[in-house]
Amino acid sequence: MTQIIPFVSEASQDERREWRDALPEALADIAVVKPFDTLTEEERVAARVAIVANPDPAQVAALPNLVWVQSLWAGVERLVTELPADGPLIVRLTDPQMAETMSEAVLAWTLYLHRDMPRYMAQQREGTWKGHTLLLPEERTVGVLGLGKLGSAAAQRLKSNGFRVLGWSRSPKSVDGIDCFHGAEGLTAVLAQTDISVLLMPLTAETHDLIGPSQLAQMKPGAALINFARGPIINETALLKALNEGPVGHAILDVFNEEPLPAGHPFWSHEKVTVLPHISAPTITSTASKIVAENIAHFFADGTIPPSVDRERGY
Ligand code: NAP
């Protein structure tokens, strides 16, 4: 019997169009992918796995026999809060290409800060011709907060570029060439030493507002922050204060409490903030579809479900 895989998504029209082409192609030999609103009652009842991207939870609930859902995103904070704890298992997207893309973004923006680009851009606006002391990468310490699939790849890429790299995670970890810290004391130690802190952990109950007034106060004078994780991990009000009054020298923000960043938000025009429109590591449809297809093929072959999110931990 042909297997039907529901595709449940409230993502943008453009994103859905892209997936509606890529998924059926990647899964052609395995199953038929059908958008939720085209499913028959019989197909809804029969579905044991669905592919989701920002789904309406009511539509997921309308698939009563789901065993697991395959997310098309790496961050699953919305699924964790919106799907019932006794609902289907949540499998997030883990794509080696995404780790590559993210580590490239981390290196690019670290180099942007390392080579004083914000300062030279400000000087150009003023018509000022003035060079500043060039530090070597090994004289610059970069802290990577979150040492998972993306953070550990980024940390190693920074290391191979010559930076001194510190890492921080929830549980003790060891990553080749990186000084690793964990727990609350570890965060204090990392923040106190780093010139550039890169956020790459998931948004959970524990990491919400993790970087607030006291953590920002622990940073070195002039230190920079790069947030490629999720907006609510940094307290925006505290960050604005730390940018205006010290110690934070510059913030590169790809993610925000509200996206798109609302018109008139102080970050848009702040001279010490670089605003990016959530582009550090987008899901690449071509590679992600193949991974999704492999996961689903294994499930149909022998019932294997890929590692799923720990609902208690939130990631
Ligand atoms: P992952 O493999 O699950 O790794 C998460 C890391 O964060 C782990 O090292 C984990 O520690 C650490 N962590 C979790 N909670 C923590 C806490 N309370 N204190 C300290 N460390 C904590 O996740 P990933 O694939 O690397 O992705 C990380 C996040 O990047 C995603 O959740 C997503 O939000 C974000 N992301 C953003 C974009 C973008 O375009 N901006 C793209 C993709 C992903 P342990 O090692 O101890 O478990």
Short mmCIF file of C-alpha atoms and ligand atoms in Angstrom, two decimals:
data_model
loop_
_atom_site.label_atom_id
_atom_site.label_comp_id
_atom_site.label_asym_id
_atom_site.label_seq_id
_atom_site.Cartn_x
_atom_site.Cartn_y
_atom_site.Cartn_z
CA MET A 1 0.00 0.00 0.00
CA THR A 2 1.28 3.51 -0.83
CA GLN A 3 2.31 5.33 2.32
CA ILE A 4 0.98 8.88 2.66
CA ILE A 5 3.05 11.43 4.61
CA PRO A 6 1.18 14.54 5.73
CA PHE A 7 3.06 17.82 5.33
CA VAL A 8 1.80 20.18 8.02
CA SER A 9 3.04 23.73 7.71
CA GLU A 10 2.10 27.33 8.33
CA ALA A 11 5.47 28.54 6.97
CA SER A 12 5.47 31.34 4.40
CA GLN A 13 3.91 30.71 0.96
CA ASP A 14 7.35 30.80 -0.68
CA GLU A 15 8.84 28.32 1.79
CA ARG A 16 5.90 25.95 1.43
CA ARG A 17 6.12 26.10 -2.35
CA GLU A 18 9.81 25.17 -2.22
CA TRP A 19 9.13 22.20 0.08
CA ARG A 20 6.13 21.05 -1.93
CA ASP A 21 8.50 20.57 -4.85
CA ALA A 22 11.55 19.20 -2.99
CA LEU A 23 9.92 16.72 -0.58
CA PRO A 24 7.86 14.66 -3.08
CA GLU A 25 10.96 14.41 -5.28
CA ALA A 26 13.24 13.22 -2.44
CA LEU A 27 10.61 10.79 -1.12
CA ALA A 28 9.40 9.58 -4.53
CA ASP A 29 10.48 5.95 -4.00
CA ILE A 30 9.25 5.84 -0.41
CA ALA A 31 5.92 7.61 -0.05
CA VAL A 32 3.57 10.29 -1.30
CA VAL A 33 3.80 13.63 0.51
CA LYS A 34 0.48 15.47 0.79
CA PRO A 35 -0.27 18.88 2.31
CA PHE A 36 -2.53 18.53 5.38
CA ASP A 37 -5.55 20.19 3.75
CA THR A 38 -5.59 17.65 0.90
CA LEU A 39 -5.72 14.55 3.14
CA THR A 40 -8.77 12.30 3.26
CA GLU A 41 -10.13 11.21 6.65
CA GLU A 42 -8.70 7.71 6.03
CA GLU A 43 -5.24 9.15 5.26
CA ARG A 44 -5.28 11.26 8.44
CA VAL A 45 -6.05 8.21 10.56
CA ALA A 46 -3.45 6.03 8.83
CA ALA A 47 -0.54 8.52 9.17
CA ARG A 48 2.20 7.40 11.59
CA VAL A 49 4.75 10.06 10.65
CA ALA A 50 4.34 13.64 9.43
CA ILE A 51 6.72 16.30 8.15
CA VAL A 52 6.22 19.62 9.94
CA ALA A 53 7.42 23.21 9.53
CA ASN A 54 5.75 25.72 11.87
CA PRO A 55 2.64 23.52 11.99
CA ASP A 56 -0.73 24.50 13.38
CA PRO A 57 -0.87 22.25 16.50
CA ALA A 58 -4.58 21.60 15.87
CA GLN A 59 -3.69 20.00 12.53
CA VAL A 60 -1.05 17.80 14.19
CA ALA A 61 -3.68 16.78 16.76
CA ALA A 62 -5.99 15.86 13.88
CA LEU A 63 -3.57 13.03 12.99
CA PRO A 64 -4.50 10.67 15.83
CA ASN A 65 -2.02 7.84 15.18
CA LEU A 66 1.18 9.82 14.67
CA VAL A 67 4.22 8.20 16.28
CA TRP A 68 6.66 10.99 15.41
CA VAL A 69 7.02 14.23 13.50
CA GLN A 70 10.03 15.21 11.43
CA SER A 71 10.69 18.95 11.76
CA LEU A 72 12.28 20.82 8.87
CA TRP A 73 13.96 23.25 11.29
CA ALA A 74 16.84 22.69 13.73
CA GLY A 75 15.26 24.80 16.49
CA VAL A 76 12.14 23.16 17.93
CA GLU A 77 11.14 25.47 20.80
CA ARG A 78 7.70 26.09 19.31
CA LEU A 79 6.97 22.38 18.81
CA VAL A 80 8.12 21.63 22.36
CA THR A 81 5.73 24.19 23.83
CA GLU A 82 2.83 23.71 21.43
CA LEU A 83 2.59 19.91 21.04
CA PRO A 84 1.28 17.95 24.05
CA ALA A 85 3.92 16.11 26.10
CA ASP A 86 2.19 12.78 25.41
CA GLY A 87 1.91 13.62 21.70
CA PRO A 88 4.17 12.37 18.88
CA LEU A 89 7.94 12.26 19.35
CA ILE A 90 9.67 15.32 17.89
CA VAL A 91 12.63 14.78 15.59
CA ARG A 92 14.46 17.98 14.69
CA LEU A 93 16.46 18.50 11.52
CA THR A 94 20.14 17.65 11.93
CA ASP A 95 21.90 18.36 8.66
CA PRO A 96 25.73 18.37 8.40
CA GLN A 97 25.34 21.05 5.69
CA MET A 98 23.66 23.30 8.25
CA ALA A 99 26.64 22.91 10.59
CA GLU A 100 28.92 23.89 7.68
CA THR A 101 26.77 26.89 6.80
CA MET A 102 26.52 28.01 10.42
CA SER A 103 30.24 27.64 11.07
CA GLU A 104 30.91 29.71 7.93
CA ALA A 105 28.58 32.44 9.26
CA VAL A 106 30.24 32.35 12.69
CA LEU A 107 33.70 32.67 11.12
CA ALA A 108 32.55 35.45 8.75
CA TRP A 109 31.03 37.61 11.47
CA THR A 110 33.83 36.89 13.94
CA LEU A 111 36.30 38.11 11.30
CA TYR A 112 34.08 41.17 10.74
CA LEU A 113 34.50 42.05 14.41
CA HIS A 114 38.13 40.90 14.63
CA ARG A 115 39.10 43.19 11.72
CA ASP A 116 37.26 46.18 13.28
CA MET A 117 34.78 46.55 10.40
CA PRO A 118 32.10 48.43 12.44
CA ARG A 119 34.75 50.97 13.45
CA TYR A 120 36.05 51.47 9.90
CA MET A 121 32.49 51.81 8.58
CA ALA A 122 31.82 54.54 11.16
CA GLN A 123 35.10 56.24 10.19
CA GLN A 124 34.10 56.20 6.52
CA ARG A 125 30.78 57.91 7.35
CA GLU A 126 32.79 60.65 9.12
CA GLY A 127 35.48 60.82 6.42
CA THR A 128 38.17 59.79 8.92
CA TRP A 129 41.42 58.15 7.67
CA LYS A 130 42.92 56.33 10.66
CA GLY A 131 44.30 52.82 11.11
CA HIS A 132 44.13 50.92 14.42
CA THR A 133 46.40 48.27 15.93
CA LEU A 134 45.85 44.89 14.30
CA LEU A 135 45.57 41.99 16.73
CA LEU A 136 46.47 38.45 15.69
CA PRO A 137 43.65 35.86 15.83
CA GLU A 138 45.41 34.06 18.70
CA GLU A 139 45.27 37.30 20.69
CA ARG A 140 41.47 37.22 20.40
CA THR A 141 39.39 34.87 22.58
CA VAL A 142 36.06 33.70 21.20
CA GLY A 143 33.52 31.95 23.44
CA VAL A 144 31.03 29.60 21.83
CA LEU A 145 27.98 29.19 24.07
CA GLY A 146 26.34 25.90 23.10
CA LEU A 147 28.53 23.04 21.90
CA GLY A 148 26.03 20.91 19.99
CA LYS A 149 25.96 20.06 16.30
CA LEU A 150 26.33 23.71 15.26
CA GLY A 151 28.41 25.08 18.15
CA SER A 152 31.10 22.39 18.06
CA ALA A 153 31.53 22.76 14.27
CA ALA A 154 31.74 26.57 14.65
CA ALA A 155 34.24 26.30 17.51
CA GLN A 156 36.52 24.07 15.45
CA ARG A 157 36.31 26.37 12.43
CA LEU A 158 37.29 29.35 14.61
CA LYS A 159 40.15 27.33 16.09
CA SER A 160 41.49 26.42 12.64
CA ASN A 161 41.44 30.11 11.82
CA GLY A 162 43.81 30.73 14.72
CA PHE A 163 41.48 32.14 17.40
CA ARG A 164 41.69 31.08 21.03
CA VAL A 165 38.36 29.34 21.54
CA LEU A 166 36.43 28.58 24.72
CA GLY A 167 33.22 26.54 24.72
CA TRP A 168 30.31 26.31 27.11
CA SER A 169 27.56 23.71 27.39
CA ARG A 170 24.99 22.39 29.85
CA SER A 171 26.81 19.15 30.64
CA PRO A 172 30.61 18.59 30.65
CA LYS A 173 31.97 18.20 27.11
CA SER A 174 35.22 17.76 25.33
CA VAL A 175 35.88 19.20 21.88
CA ASP A 176 39.33 18.87 20.28
CA GLY A 177 41.43 22.01 20.77
CA ILE A 178 38.72 23.89 22.68
CA ASP A 179 38.79 24.75 26.42
CA CYS A 180 35.37 23.54 27.55
CA PHE A 181 33.31 24.86 30.47
CA HIS A 182 29.83 24.05 31.74
CA GLY A 183 27.24 25.16 34.30
CA ALA A 184 26.68 28.61 35.82
CA GLU A 185 30.27 29.00 37.05
CA GLY A 186 31.55 27.99 33.65
CA LEU A 187 29.51 30.73 32.00
CA THR A 188 30.99 33.36 34.32
CA ALA A 189 34.51 32.10 33.52
CA VAL A 190 33.87 32.18 29.76
CA LEU A 191 32.21 35.62 29.70
CA ALA A 192 35.02 37.13 31.76
CA GLN A 193 37.67 35.98 29.26
CA THR A 194 36.09 36.37 25.86
CA ASP A 195 36.36 39.23 23.38
CA ILE A 196 33.56 37.78 21.24
CA SER A 197 30.76 35.53 22.55
CA VAL A 198 28.76 33.50 20.04
CA LEU A 199 25.35 32.17 21.14
CA LEU A 200 24.47 28.77 19.68
CA MET A 201 22.23 27.05 22.18
CA PRO A 202 18.52 26.19 21.93
CA LEU A 203 15.77 28.34 23.41
CA THR A 204 14.43 26.45 26.45
CA ALA A 205 12.94 27.37 29.82
CA GLU A 206 16.54 27.40 31.14
CA THR A 207 18.08 29.54 28.39
CA HIS A 208 15.26 32.12 28.17
CA ASP A 209 16.80 35.45 29.32
CA LEU A 210 20.05 33.58 30.03
CA ILE A 211 22.08 36.64 29.04
CA GLY A 212 20.65 39.31 31.32
CA PRO A 213 22.05 42.30 33.26
CA SER A 214 24.41 40.29 35.50
CA GLN A 215 25.88 38.17 32.67
CA LEU A 216 26.37 41.26 30.49
CA ALA A 217 28.11 43.00 33.40
CA GLN A 218 30.58 40.08 33.56
CA MET A 219 31.77 40.71 30.01
CA LYS A 220 35.09 42.40 29.25
CA PRO A 221 34.86 46.11 28.41
CA GLY A 222 34.24 46.45 24.66
CA ALA A 223 33.47 42.74 24.18
CA ALA A 224 31.08 41.75 21.38
CA LEU A 225 28.13 39.39 21.17
CA ILE A 226 26.91 37.38 18.20
CA ASN A 227 23.44 35.87 18.59
CA PHE A 228 22.78 33.19 15.98
CA ALA A 229 20.55 31.13 18.32
CA ARG A 230 17.18 32.64 19.34
CA GLY A 231 16.23 36.20 20.34
CA PRO A 232 14.73 35.60 23.81
CA ILE A 233 18.01 34.06 25.06
CA ILE A 234 19.28 37.64 25.44
CA ASN A 235 17.30 40.15 27.47
CA GLU A 236 16.89 42.93 24.88
CA THR A 237 16.43 45.74 27.42
CA ALA A 238 19.56 44.71 29.31
CA LEU A 239 21.51 44.45 26.05
CA LEU A 240 20.50 47.96 24.96
CA LYS A 241 21.64 49.29 28.34
CA ALA A 242 24.95 47.39 28.08
CA LEU A 243 25.50 48.77 24.56
CA ASN A 244 24.72 52.34 25.67
CA GLU A 245 26.54 52.34 29.00
CA GLY A 246 29.06 49.47 28.65
CA PRO A 247 30.55 46.95 28.66
CA VAL A 248 29.23 45.60 25.32
CA GLY A 249 31.06 47.11 22.31
CA HIS A 250 29.00 45.63 19.48
CA ALA A 251 26.22 43.09 18.93
CA ILE A 252 25.54 41.13 15.77
CA LEU A 253 21.95 39.95 16.00
CA ASP A 254 20.37 37.51 13.57
CA VAL A 255 17.42 36.61 15.81
CA PHE A 256 15.03 38.70 17.87
CA ASN A 257 12.12 38.50 20.33
CA GLU A 258 9.85 39.52 17.48
CA GLU A 259 10.64 38.69 13.85
CA PRO A 260 10.66 40.54 11.52
CA LEU A 261 12.24 43.13 13.83
CA PRO A 262 9.49 45.78 14.14
CA ALA A 263 10.01 49.14 12.37
CA GLY A 264 11.32 51.74 14.80
CA HIS A 265 12.95 49.17 17.13
CA PRO A 266 16.08 50.80 18.65
CA PHE A 267 18.31 48.02 17.25
CA TRP A 268 17.61 49.16 13.65
CA SER A 269 19.47 52.45 14.04
CA HIS A 270 21.89 51.63 16.87
CA GLU A 271 25.47 52.30 15.76
CA LYS A 272 26.72 49.38 17.85
CA VAL A 273 24.26 46.83 16.44
CA THR A 274 24.35 44.88 13.18
CA VAL A 275 20.87 43.60 12.30
CA LEU A 276 20.57 40.45 10.19
CA PRO A 277 17.21 39.00 9.04
CA HIS A 278 17.59 35.45 10.51
CA ILE A 279 19.92 34.28 7.76
CA SER A 280 22.93 32.76 9.52
CA ALA A 281 22.03 29.16 8.64
CA PRO A 282 18.78 28.67 6.75
CA THR A 283 17.59 25.13 6.11
CA ILE A 284 18.87 24.11 2.67
CA THR A 285 15.92 22.43 0.96
CA SER A 286 17.99 20.10 -1.24
CA THR A 287 20.16 18.56 1.51
CA ALA A 288 17.44 18.61 4.18
CA SER A 289 14.93 16.77 1.94
CA LYS A 290 17.43 13.93 1.47
CA ILE A 291 17.93 13.61 5.24
CA VAL A 292 14.19 13.63 5.86
CA ALA A 293 13.74 10.97 3.16
CA GLU A 294 16.45 8.75 4.72
CA ASN A 295 14.87 9.06 8.18
CA ILE A 296 11.45 8.14 6.87
CA ALA A 297 12.78 5.27 4.74
CA HIS A 298 14.46 3.74 7.84
CA PHE A 299 11.24 4.05 9.79
CA PHE A 300 9.23 2.27 7.11
CA ALA A 301 11.94 -0.39 6.69
CA ASP A 302 12.40 -1.45 10.32
CA GLY A 303 10.57 0.99 12.59
CA THR A 304 13.70 2.99 13.53
CA ILE A 305 12.87 6.49 14.74
CA PRO A 306 15.79 8.98 14.72
CA PRO A 307 16.90 10.45 18.09
CA SER A 308 14.08 12.67 19.32
CA VAL A 309 13.85 15.77 21.48
CA ASP A 310 13.97 15.28 25.26
CA ARG A 311 10.71 17.01 26.23
CA GLU A 312 11.87 17.65 29.80
CA ARG A 313 15.15 19.31 28.70
CA GLY A 314 13.43 21.12 25.83
CA TYR A 315 15.99 20.22 23.14
P1 NAP B 1 22.16 20.92 19.75
O1 NAP B 1 22.97 19.99 18.92
O2 NAP B 1 20.95 20.42 20.46
O3 NAP B 1 23.15 21.59 20.82
C1 NAP B 1 22.71 22.45 21.82
C2 NAP B 1 23.90 22.85 22.68
O4 NAP B 1 23.44 23.85 23.61
C3 NAP B 1 24.46 21.69 23.50
O5 NAP B 1 25.86 21.81 23.62
C4 NAP B 1 23.78 21.90 24.86
O6 NAP B 1 24.52 21.40 25.96
C5 NAP B 1 23.76 23.42 24.92
N1 NAP B 1 22.75 23.86 25.90
C6 NAP B 1 21.43 23.57 25.93
N2 NAP B 1 20.86 24.10 27.02
C7 NAP B 1 21.86 24.70 27.71
C8 NAP B 1 21.90 25.38 28.94
N3 NAP B 1 20.82 25.57 29.70
N4 NAP B 1 23.10 25.85 29.36
C9 NAP B 1 24.21 25.66 28.61
N5 NAP B 1 24.24 25.01 27.43
C10 NAP B 1 23.06 24.54 26.99
O7 NAP B 1 21.65 22.18 18.87
P2 NAP B 1 22.28 22.72 17.50
O8 NAP B 1 21.88 21.88 16.36
O9 NAP B 1 23.73 22.98 17.70
O10 NAP B 1 21.48 24.12 17.36
C11 NAP B 1 21.52 25.12 18.36
C12 NAP B 1 20.44 26.17 18.10
O11 NAP B 1 20.81 27.00 16.99
C13 NAP B 1 19.09 25.63 17.68
O12 NAP B 1 18.33 25.20 18.80
C14 NAP B 1 18.45 26.81 16.98
O13 NAP B 1 17.66 27.57 17.89
C15 NAP B 1 19.64 27.66 16.54
N6 NAP B 1 19.69 27.79 15.06
C16 NAP B 1 19.66 29.04 14.52
C17 NAP B 1 19.72 29.19 13.14
C18 NAP B 1 19.71 30.56 12.50
O14 NAP B 1 19.63 30.66 11.27
N7 NAP B 1 19.83 31.63 13.25
C19 NAP B 1 19.82 28.06 12.31
C20 NAP B 1 19.85 26.80 12.91
C21 NAP B 1 19.78 26.67 14.28
P3 NAP B 1 24.82 19.80 26.12
O15 NAP B 1 25.96 19.53 25.14
O16 NAP B 1 25.26 19.68 27.51
O17 NAP B 1 23.55 19.08 25.77
#
